[in-house]
C-alpha positions as a LaTeX table, in Angstrom:
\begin{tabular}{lrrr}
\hline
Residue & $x$ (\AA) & $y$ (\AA) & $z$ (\AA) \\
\hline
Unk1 & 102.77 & 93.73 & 92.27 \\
Unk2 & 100.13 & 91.52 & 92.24 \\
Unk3 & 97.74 & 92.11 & 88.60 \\
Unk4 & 94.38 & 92.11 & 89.10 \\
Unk5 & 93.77 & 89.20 & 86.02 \\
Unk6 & 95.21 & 87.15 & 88.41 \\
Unk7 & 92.96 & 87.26 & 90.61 \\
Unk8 & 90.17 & 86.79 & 87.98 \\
Unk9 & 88.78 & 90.36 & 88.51 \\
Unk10 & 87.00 & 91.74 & 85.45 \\
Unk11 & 87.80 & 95.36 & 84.94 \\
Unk12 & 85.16 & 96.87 & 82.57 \\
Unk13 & 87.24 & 98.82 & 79.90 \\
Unk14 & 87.16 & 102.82 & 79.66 \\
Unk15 & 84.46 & 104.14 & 77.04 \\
Unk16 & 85.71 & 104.50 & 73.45 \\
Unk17 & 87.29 & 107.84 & 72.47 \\
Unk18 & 88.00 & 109.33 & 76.13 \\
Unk19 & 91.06 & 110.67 & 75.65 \\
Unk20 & 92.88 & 112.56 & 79.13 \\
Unk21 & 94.42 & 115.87 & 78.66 \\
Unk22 & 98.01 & 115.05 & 78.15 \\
Unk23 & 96.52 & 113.19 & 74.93 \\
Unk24 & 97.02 & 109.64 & 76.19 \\
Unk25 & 93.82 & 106.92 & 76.05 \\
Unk26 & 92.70 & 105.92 & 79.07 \\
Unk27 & 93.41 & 102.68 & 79.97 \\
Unk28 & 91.60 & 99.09 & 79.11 \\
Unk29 & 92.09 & 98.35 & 82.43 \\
Unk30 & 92.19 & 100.01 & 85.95 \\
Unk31 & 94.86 & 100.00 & 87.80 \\
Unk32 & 96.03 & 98.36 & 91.05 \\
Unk33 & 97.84 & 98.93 & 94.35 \\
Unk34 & 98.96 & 99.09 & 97.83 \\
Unk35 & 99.89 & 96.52 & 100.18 \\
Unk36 & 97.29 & 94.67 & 101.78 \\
Unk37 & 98.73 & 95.19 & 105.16 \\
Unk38 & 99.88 & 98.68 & 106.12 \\
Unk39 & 103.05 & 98.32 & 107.93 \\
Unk40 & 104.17 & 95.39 & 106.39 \\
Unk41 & 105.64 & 95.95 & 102.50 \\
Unk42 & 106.03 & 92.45 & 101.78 \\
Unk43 & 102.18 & 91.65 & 102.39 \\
Unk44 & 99.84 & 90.56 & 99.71 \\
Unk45 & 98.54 & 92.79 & 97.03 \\
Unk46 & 95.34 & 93.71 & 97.08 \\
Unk47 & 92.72 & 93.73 & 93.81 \\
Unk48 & 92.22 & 97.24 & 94.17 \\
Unk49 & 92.17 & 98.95 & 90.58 \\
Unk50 & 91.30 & 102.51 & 90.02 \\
Unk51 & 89.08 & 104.09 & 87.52 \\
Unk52 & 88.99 & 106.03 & 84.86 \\
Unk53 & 88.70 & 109.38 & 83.77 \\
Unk54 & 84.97 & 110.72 & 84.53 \\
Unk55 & 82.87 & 113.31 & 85.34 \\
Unk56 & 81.08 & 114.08 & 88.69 \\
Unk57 & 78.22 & 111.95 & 89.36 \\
Unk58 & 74.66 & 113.12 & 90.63 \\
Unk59 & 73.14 & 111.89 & 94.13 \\
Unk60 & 70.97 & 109.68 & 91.74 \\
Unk61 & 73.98 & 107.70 & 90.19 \\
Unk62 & 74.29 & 109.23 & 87.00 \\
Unk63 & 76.77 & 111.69 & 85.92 \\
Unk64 & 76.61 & 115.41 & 86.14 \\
Unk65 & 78.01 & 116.37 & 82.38 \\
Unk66 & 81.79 & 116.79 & 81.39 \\
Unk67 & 83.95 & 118.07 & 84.02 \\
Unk68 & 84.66 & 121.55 & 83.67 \\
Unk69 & 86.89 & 124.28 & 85.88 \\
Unk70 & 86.25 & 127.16 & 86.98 \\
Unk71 & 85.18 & 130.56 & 85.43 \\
Unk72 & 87.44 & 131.41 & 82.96 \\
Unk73 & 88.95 & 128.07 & 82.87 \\
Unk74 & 90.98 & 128.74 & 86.13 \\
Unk75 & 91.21 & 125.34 & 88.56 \\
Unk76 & 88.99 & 125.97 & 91.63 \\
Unk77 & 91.17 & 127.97 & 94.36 \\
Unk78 & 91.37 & 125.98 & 97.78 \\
Unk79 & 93.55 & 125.69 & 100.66 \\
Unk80 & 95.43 & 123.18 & 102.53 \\
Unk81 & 93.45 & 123.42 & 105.21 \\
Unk82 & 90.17 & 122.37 & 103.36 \\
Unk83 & 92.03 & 119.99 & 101.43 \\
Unk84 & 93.35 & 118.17 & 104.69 \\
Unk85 & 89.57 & 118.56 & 105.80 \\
Unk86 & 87.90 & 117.06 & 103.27 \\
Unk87 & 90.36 & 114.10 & 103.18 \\
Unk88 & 89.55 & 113.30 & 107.03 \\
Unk89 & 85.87 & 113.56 & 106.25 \\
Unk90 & 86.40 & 110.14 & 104.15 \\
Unk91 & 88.44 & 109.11 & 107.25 \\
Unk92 & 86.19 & 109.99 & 109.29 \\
Unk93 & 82.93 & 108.22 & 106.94 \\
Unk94 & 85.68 & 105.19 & 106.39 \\
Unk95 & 84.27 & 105.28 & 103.10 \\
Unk96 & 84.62 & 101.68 & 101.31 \\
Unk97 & 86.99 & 101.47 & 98.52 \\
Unk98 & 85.64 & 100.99 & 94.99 \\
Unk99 & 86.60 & 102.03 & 91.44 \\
Unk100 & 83.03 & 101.76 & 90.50 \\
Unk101 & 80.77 & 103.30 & 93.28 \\
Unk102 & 80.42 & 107.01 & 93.89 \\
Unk103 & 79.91 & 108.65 & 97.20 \\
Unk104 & 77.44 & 110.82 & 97.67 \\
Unk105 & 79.62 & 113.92 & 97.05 \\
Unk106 & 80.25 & 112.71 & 93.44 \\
Unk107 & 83.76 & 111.44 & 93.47 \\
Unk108 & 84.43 & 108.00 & 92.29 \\
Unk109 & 85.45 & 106.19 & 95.73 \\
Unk110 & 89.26 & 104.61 & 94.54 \\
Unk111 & 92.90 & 106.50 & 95.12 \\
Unk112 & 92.34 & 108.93 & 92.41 \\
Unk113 & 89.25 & 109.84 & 93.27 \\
Unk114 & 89.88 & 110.67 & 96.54 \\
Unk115 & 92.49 & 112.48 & 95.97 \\
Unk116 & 90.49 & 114.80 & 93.04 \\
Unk117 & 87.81 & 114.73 & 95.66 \\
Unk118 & 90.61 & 116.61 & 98.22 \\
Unk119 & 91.67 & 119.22 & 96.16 \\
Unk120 & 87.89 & 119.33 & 94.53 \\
Unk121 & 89.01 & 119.05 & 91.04 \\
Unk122 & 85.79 & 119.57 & 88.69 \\
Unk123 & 85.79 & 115.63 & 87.65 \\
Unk124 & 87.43 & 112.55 & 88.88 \\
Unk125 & 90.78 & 112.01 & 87.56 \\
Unk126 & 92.89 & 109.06 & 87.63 \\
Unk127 & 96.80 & 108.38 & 88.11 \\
Unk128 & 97.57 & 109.34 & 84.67 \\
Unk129 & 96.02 & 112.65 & 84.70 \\
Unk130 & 96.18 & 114.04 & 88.53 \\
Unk131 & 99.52 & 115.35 & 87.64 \\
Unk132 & 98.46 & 118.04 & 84.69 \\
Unk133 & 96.59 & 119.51 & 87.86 \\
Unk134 & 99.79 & 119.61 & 90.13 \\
Unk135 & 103.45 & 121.30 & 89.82 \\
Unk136 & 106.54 & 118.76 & 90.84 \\
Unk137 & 107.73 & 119.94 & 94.32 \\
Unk138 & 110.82 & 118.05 & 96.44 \\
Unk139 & 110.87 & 116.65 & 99.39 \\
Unk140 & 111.82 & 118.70 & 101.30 \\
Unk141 & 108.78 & 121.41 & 99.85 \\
Unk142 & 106.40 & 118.98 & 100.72 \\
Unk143 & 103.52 & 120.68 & 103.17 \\
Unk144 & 99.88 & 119.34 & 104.33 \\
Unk145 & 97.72 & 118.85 & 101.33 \\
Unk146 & 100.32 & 117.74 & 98.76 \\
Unk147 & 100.09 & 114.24 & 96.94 \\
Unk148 & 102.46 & 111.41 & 96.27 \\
Unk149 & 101.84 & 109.69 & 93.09 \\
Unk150 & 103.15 & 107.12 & 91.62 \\
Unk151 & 101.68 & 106.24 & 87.70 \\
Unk152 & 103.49 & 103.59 & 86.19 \\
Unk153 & 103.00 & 104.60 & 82.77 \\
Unk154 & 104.18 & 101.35 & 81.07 \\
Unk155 & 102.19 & 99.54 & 82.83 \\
Unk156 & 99.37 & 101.01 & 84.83 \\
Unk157 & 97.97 & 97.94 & 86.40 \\
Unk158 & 101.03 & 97.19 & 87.58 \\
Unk159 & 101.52 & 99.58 & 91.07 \\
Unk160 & 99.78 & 103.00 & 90.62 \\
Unk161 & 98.28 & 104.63 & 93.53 \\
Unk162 & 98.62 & 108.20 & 94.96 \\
Unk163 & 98.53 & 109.33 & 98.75 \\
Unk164 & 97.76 & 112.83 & 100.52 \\
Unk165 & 100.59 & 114.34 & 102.80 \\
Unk166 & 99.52 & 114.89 & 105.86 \\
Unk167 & 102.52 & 116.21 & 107.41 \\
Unk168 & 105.80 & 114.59 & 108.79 \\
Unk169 & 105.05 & 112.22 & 111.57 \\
Unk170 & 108.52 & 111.73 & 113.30 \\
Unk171 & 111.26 & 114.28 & 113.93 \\
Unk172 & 113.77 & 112.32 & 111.43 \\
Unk173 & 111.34 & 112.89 & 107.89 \\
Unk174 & 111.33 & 109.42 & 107.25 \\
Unk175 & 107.32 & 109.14 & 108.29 \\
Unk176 & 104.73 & 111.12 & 107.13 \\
Unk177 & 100.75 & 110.77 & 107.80 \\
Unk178 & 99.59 & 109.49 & 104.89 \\
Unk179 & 95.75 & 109.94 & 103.84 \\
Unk180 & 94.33 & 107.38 & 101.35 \\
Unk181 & 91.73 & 105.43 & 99.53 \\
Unk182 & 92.45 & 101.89 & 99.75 \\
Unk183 & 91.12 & 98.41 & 101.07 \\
Unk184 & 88.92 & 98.33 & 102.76 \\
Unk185 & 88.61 & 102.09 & 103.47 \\
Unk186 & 89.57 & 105.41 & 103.54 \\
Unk187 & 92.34 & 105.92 & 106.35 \\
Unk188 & 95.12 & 107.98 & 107.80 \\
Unk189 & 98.44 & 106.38 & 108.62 \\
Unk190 & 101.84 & 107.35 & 109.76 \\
Unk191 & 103.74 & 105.81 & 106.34 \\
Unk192 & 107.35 & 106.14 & 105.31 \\
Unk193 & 108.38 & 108.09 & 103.00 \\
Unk194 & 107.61 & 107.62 & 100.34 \\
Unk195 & 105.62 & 104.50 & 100.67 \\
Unk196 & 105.16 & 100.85 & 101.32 \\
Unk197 & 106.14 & 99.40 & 98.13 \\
Unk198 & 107.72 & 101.03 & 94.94 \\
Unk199 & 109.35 & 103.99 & 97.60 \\
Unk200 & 111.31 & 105.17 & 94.76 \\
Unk201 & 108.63 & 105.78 & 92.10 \\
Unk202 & 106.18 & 108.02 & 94.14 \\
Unk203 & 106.40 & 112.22 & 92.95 \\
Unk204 & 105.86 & 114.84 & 95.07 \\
Unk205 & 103.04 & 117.24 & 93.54 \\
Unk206 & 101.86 & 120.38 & 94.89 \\
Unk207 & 97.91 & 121.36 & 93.48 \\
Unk208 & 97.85 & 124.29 & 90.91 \\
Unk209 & 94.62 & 126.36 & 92.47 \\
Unk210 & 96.42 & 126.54 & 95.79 \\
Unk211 & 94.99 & 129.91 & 97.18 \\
Unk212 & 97.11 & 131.21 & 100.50 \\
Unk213 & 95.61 & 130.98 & 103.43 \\
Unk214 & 95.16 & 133.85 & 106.10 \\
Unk215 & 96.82 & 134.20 & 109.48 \\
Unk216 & 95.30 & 131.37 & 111.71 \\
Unk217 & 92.98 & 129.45 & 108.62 \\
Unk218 & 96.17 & 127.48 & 108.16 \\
Unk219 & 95.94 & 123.16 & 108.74 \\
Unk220 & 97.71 & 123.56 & 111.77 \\
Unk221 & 96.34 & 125.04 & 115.07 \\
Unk222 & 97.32 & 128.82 & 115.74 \\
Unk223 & 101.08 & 128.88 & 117.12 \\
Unk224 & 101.86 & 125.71 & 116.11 \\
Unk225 & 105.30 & 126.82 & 114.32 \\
Unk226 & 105.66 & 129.39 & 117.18 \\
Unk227 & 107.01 & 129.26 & 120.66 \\
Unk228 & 103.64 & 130.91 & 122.04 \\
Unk229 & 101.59 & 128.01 & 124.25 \\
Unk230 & 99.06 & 126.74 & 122.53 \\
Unk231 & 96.34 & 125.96 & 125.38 \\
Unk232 & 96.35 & 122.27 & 127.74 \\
Unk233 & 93.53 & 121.06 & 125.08 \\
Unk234 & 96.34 & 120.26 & 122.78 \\
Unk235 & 97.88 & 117.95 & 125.44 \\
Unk236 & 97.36 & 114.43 & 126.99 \\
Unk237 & 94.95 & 111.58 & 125.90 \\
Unk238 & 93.44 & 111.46 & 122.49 \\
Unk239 & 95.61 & 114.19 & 121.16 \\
Unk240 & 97.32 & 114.68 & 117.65 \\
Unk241 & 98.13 & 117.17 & 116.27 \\
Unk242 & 101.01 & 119.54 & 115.32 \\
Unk243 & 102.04 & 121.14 & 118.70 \\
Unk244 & 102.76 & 117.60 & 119.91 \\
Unk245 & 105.73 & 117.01 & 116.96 \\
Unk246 & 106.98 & 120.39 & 118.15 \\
Unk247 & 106.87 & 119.42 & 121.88 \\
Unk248 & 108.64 & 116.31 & 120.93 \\
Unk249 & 111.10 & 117.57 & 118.94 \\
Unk250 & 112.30 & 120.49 & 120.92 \\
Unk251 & 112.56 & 117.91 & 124.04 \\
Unk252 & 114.79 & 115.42 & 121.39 \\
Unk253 & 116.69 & 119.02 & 121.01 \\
Unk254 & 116.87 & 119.46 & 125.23 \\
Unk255 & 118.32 & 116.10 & 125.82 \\
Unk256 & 114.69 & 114.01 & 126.83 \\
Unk257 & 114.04 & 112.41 & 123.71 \\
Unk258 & 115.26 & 109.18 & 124.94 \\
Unk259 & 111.66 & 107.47 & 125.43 \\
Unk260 & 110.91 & 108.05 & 121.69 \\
Unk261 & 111.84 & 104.75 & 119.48 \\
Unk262 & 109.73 & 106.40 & 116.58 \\
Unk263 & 107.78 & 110.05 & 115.92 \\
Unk264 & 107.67 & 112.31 & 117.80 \\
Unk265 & 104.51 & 113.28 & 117.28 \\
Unk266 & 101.91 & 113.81 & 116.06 \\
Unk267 & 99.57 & 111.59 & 118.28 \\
Unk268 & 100.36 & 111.50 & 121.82 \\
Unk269 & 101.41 & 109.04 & 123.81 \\
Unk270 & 103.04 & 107.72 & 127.13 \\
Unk271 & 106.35 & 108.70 & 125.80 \\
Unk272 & 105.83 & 112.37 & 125.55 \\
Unk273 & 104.27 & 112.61 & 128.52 \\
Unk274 & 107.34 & 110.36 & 130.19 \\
Unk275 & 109.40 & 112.87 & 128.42 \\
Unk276 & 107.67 & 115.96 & 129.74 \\
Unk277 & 107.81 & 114.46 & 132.93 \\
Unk278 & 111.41 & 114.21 & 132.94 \\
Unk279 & 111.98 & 117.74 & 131.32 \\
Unk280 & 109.77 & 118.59 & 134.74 \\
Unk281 & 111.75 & 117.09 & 137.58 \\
Unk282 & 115.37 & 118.49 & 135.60 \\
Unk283 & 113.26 & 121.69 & 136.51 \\
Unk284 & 113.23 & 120.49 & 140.20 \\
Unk285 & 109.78 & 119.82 & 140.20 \\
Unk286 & 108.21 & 117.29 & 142.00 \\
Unk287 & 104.34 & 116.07 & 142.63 \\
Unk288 & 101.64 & 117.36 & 140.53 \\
Unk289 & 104.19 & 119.94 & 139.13 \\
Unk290 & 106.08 & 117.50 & 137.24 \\
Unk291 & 102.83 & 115.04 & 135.74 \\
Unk292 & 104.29 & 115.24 & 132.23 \\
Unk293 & 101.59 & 117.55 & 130.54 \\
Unk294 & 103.03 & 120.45 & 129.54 \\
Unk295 & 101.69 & 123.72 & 131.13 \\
Unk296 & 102.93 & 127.55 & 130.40 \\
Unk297 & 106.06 & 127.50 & 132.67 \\
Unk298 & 107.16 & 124.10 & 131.23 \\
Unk299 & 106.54 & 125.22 & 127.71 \\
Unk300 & 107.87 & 128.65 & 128.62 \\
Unk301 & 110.90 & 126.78 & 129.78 \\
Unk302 & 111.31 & 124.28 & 126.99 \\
Unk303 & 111.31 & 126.89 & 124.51 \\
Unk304 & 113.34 & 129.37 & 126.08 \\
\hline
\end{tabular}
C-alpha cells in the first residue's frame, strides 16, 4: 500500500488524550486505502486517509458535543433498509471524499464516516473503533447493510478501509455491490469479495442496534425471495434490483444462463433479456410473445 508520507500529505495528528472505547489512542496519523482504480487491484494507491474519532458536527462546522447513544445507553435501533438508504443518498449526492470536511448531515466525509453515517452511530468512528459497534458474522451470514472492514492494527496507515454490503451481485458469491467512501466520491460497485486489495484481511460485521424489519419494509422489493411476480417495472432498461439476480439465477438453474459471463444480476442488461428471450421461444413463443421481458406466464413458467 502506498503511505500517505510518501506522497508528502500532512495528516494533522488526533487531539491529545482521545482515547476509543476498546482503550487504544487514536492514531498520529489517518489512515489510507483503496485502489485508485476500481476494477483493477494492481492500480495506484490513492492518498486517501481517514479520520479520527469525533463527534457529530453542527451545519455551522463545529461540533455538536461528545457522541452519545441512545436512551439508556442502547445504540440507536435501525434497519437494513434505512441503512442501505442512507448509503445511496451519498451515492446519489457523490459526496467528495475527505477526512477533514463534514457533510451537512454531520458525518466526517472518509470510509469510516460513511459507514457510522449508514448505520447512524451517535459520532463518527474510525476503522479501529466501528467494530465495538458490530458482532463478527461469516460469509455466508452476510445480508444488505453489513460492513467489511479491514483495520490493520499494526499499522493503520498502511490499508484500512471498510465497505457496506450491498448484496451479492452474481449468482456464484464471488461479487457483491459494494457501497463506499473513497476517491473521488461516494459510489456503489459490483466488487469481489472481499475486496480489491488485502481480500484476505476484510471482517464481516453485522451492526448491534439492528431492529427487524416488518413484512414488506425489508431492502428488497416485496416478493423478491418469492416466486410471486413482482410487476414489469422491475424489468428492462435502467433496472437493478433484486428480482433481476433471481430472474437470472433461476434461468442459470433452467438451462439459459449461457449469455451471462458475470452476475446475474442485479442491474439489467442485454443478457437477461437475451436469456428471457430464449427461455420464451423454448416456450414456443414467437413475436412479441417472446421479447425477453419477463411477463406473468413467463415468470409463472420459470418458476414453476
Amino acid at each position: 500500500m502506498g503511505h500517505p508520507a510518501a506522497r508528502g500529505a500532512l495528516l494533522l495528528a488526533a487531539a491529545a488524550g482521545t482515547v476509543l472505547a476498546a482503550g487504544q489512542p487514536v492514531p498520529a496519523v489517518a489512515a489510507a486505502h483503496g485502489p485508485a482504480r476500481p476494477g483493477d487491484p494492481r492500480g495506484d494507491e490513492p492518498d486517501t486517509p481517514q479520520g479520527a474519532k469525533t463527534p457529530l458536527h453542527s451545519s455551522g462546522g463545529g461540533p455538536t458535543g461528545p457522541a452519545k447513544p441512545g436512551a439508556g445507553g442502547e445504540l440507536p435501533a435501525t434497519t437494513r433498509a434505512a441503512i442501505i438508504n442512507r448509503a445511496k443518498k451519498w451515492v446519489a449526492a457523490r459526496v467528495p471524499y475527505s477526512n477533514t470536511e463534514y457533510w451537512p448531515d454531520g458525518y466526517r466525509q472518509d470510509c469510516s464516516g460513511f459507514v457510522s453515517m449508514a448505520w447512524n452511530l451517535p459520532g463518527n468512528e474510525w476503522t479501529g473503533s466501528l467494530s465495538t459497534f458490530g458482532v463478527r458474522v461469516s460469509r455466508d451470514q452476510l445480508q444488505p447493510g453489513d460492513m467489511l472492514l479491514f483495520h490493520n492494527a499494526a499499522d493503520p496507515q498502511n490499508g484500512s478501509h471498510v465497505v457496506l454490503f450491498g448484496g451479492w451481485s452474481d449468482y456464484t458469491h464471488t461479487y457483491y455491490l459494494a457501497y463506499e467512501q473513497t476517491r473521488p466520491h461516494t459510489r456503489g460497485q459490483s466488487t469481489p469479495y472481499a475486496y480489491w486489495s488485502n481480500s484476505d484481511r476484510y471482517v464481516p460485521y453485522r451492526y448491534k442496534g439492528l431492529a427487524e424489519e416488518t413484512s414488506g419494509a425489508g431492502v428488497s422489493a416485496p416478493g423478491a425471495t418469492s416466486s410471486r411476480y413482482p410487476g414489469r417495472s422491475f424489468f428492462g432498461p435502467g433496472a437493478d434490483n433484486p428480482h433481476v439476480t433471481r430472474l437470472g439465477e433461476q434461468l442459470v438453474k433452467k438451462g439459459f444462463g449461457t449469455y451471462y459471463t458475470s452476475g446475474p444480476g442485479p442491474r439489467w442488461g442485454e443478457v437477461d433479456r437475451r436469456g428471457v428471450e430464449a427461455f420464451q421461444r423454448a416456450q414456443g413463443w414467437r413475436g412479441g410473445a417472446a421479447d425477453g421481458f419477463p411477463g406473468p406466464e413467463t415468470w409463472r413458467r420459470l418458476f414453476s
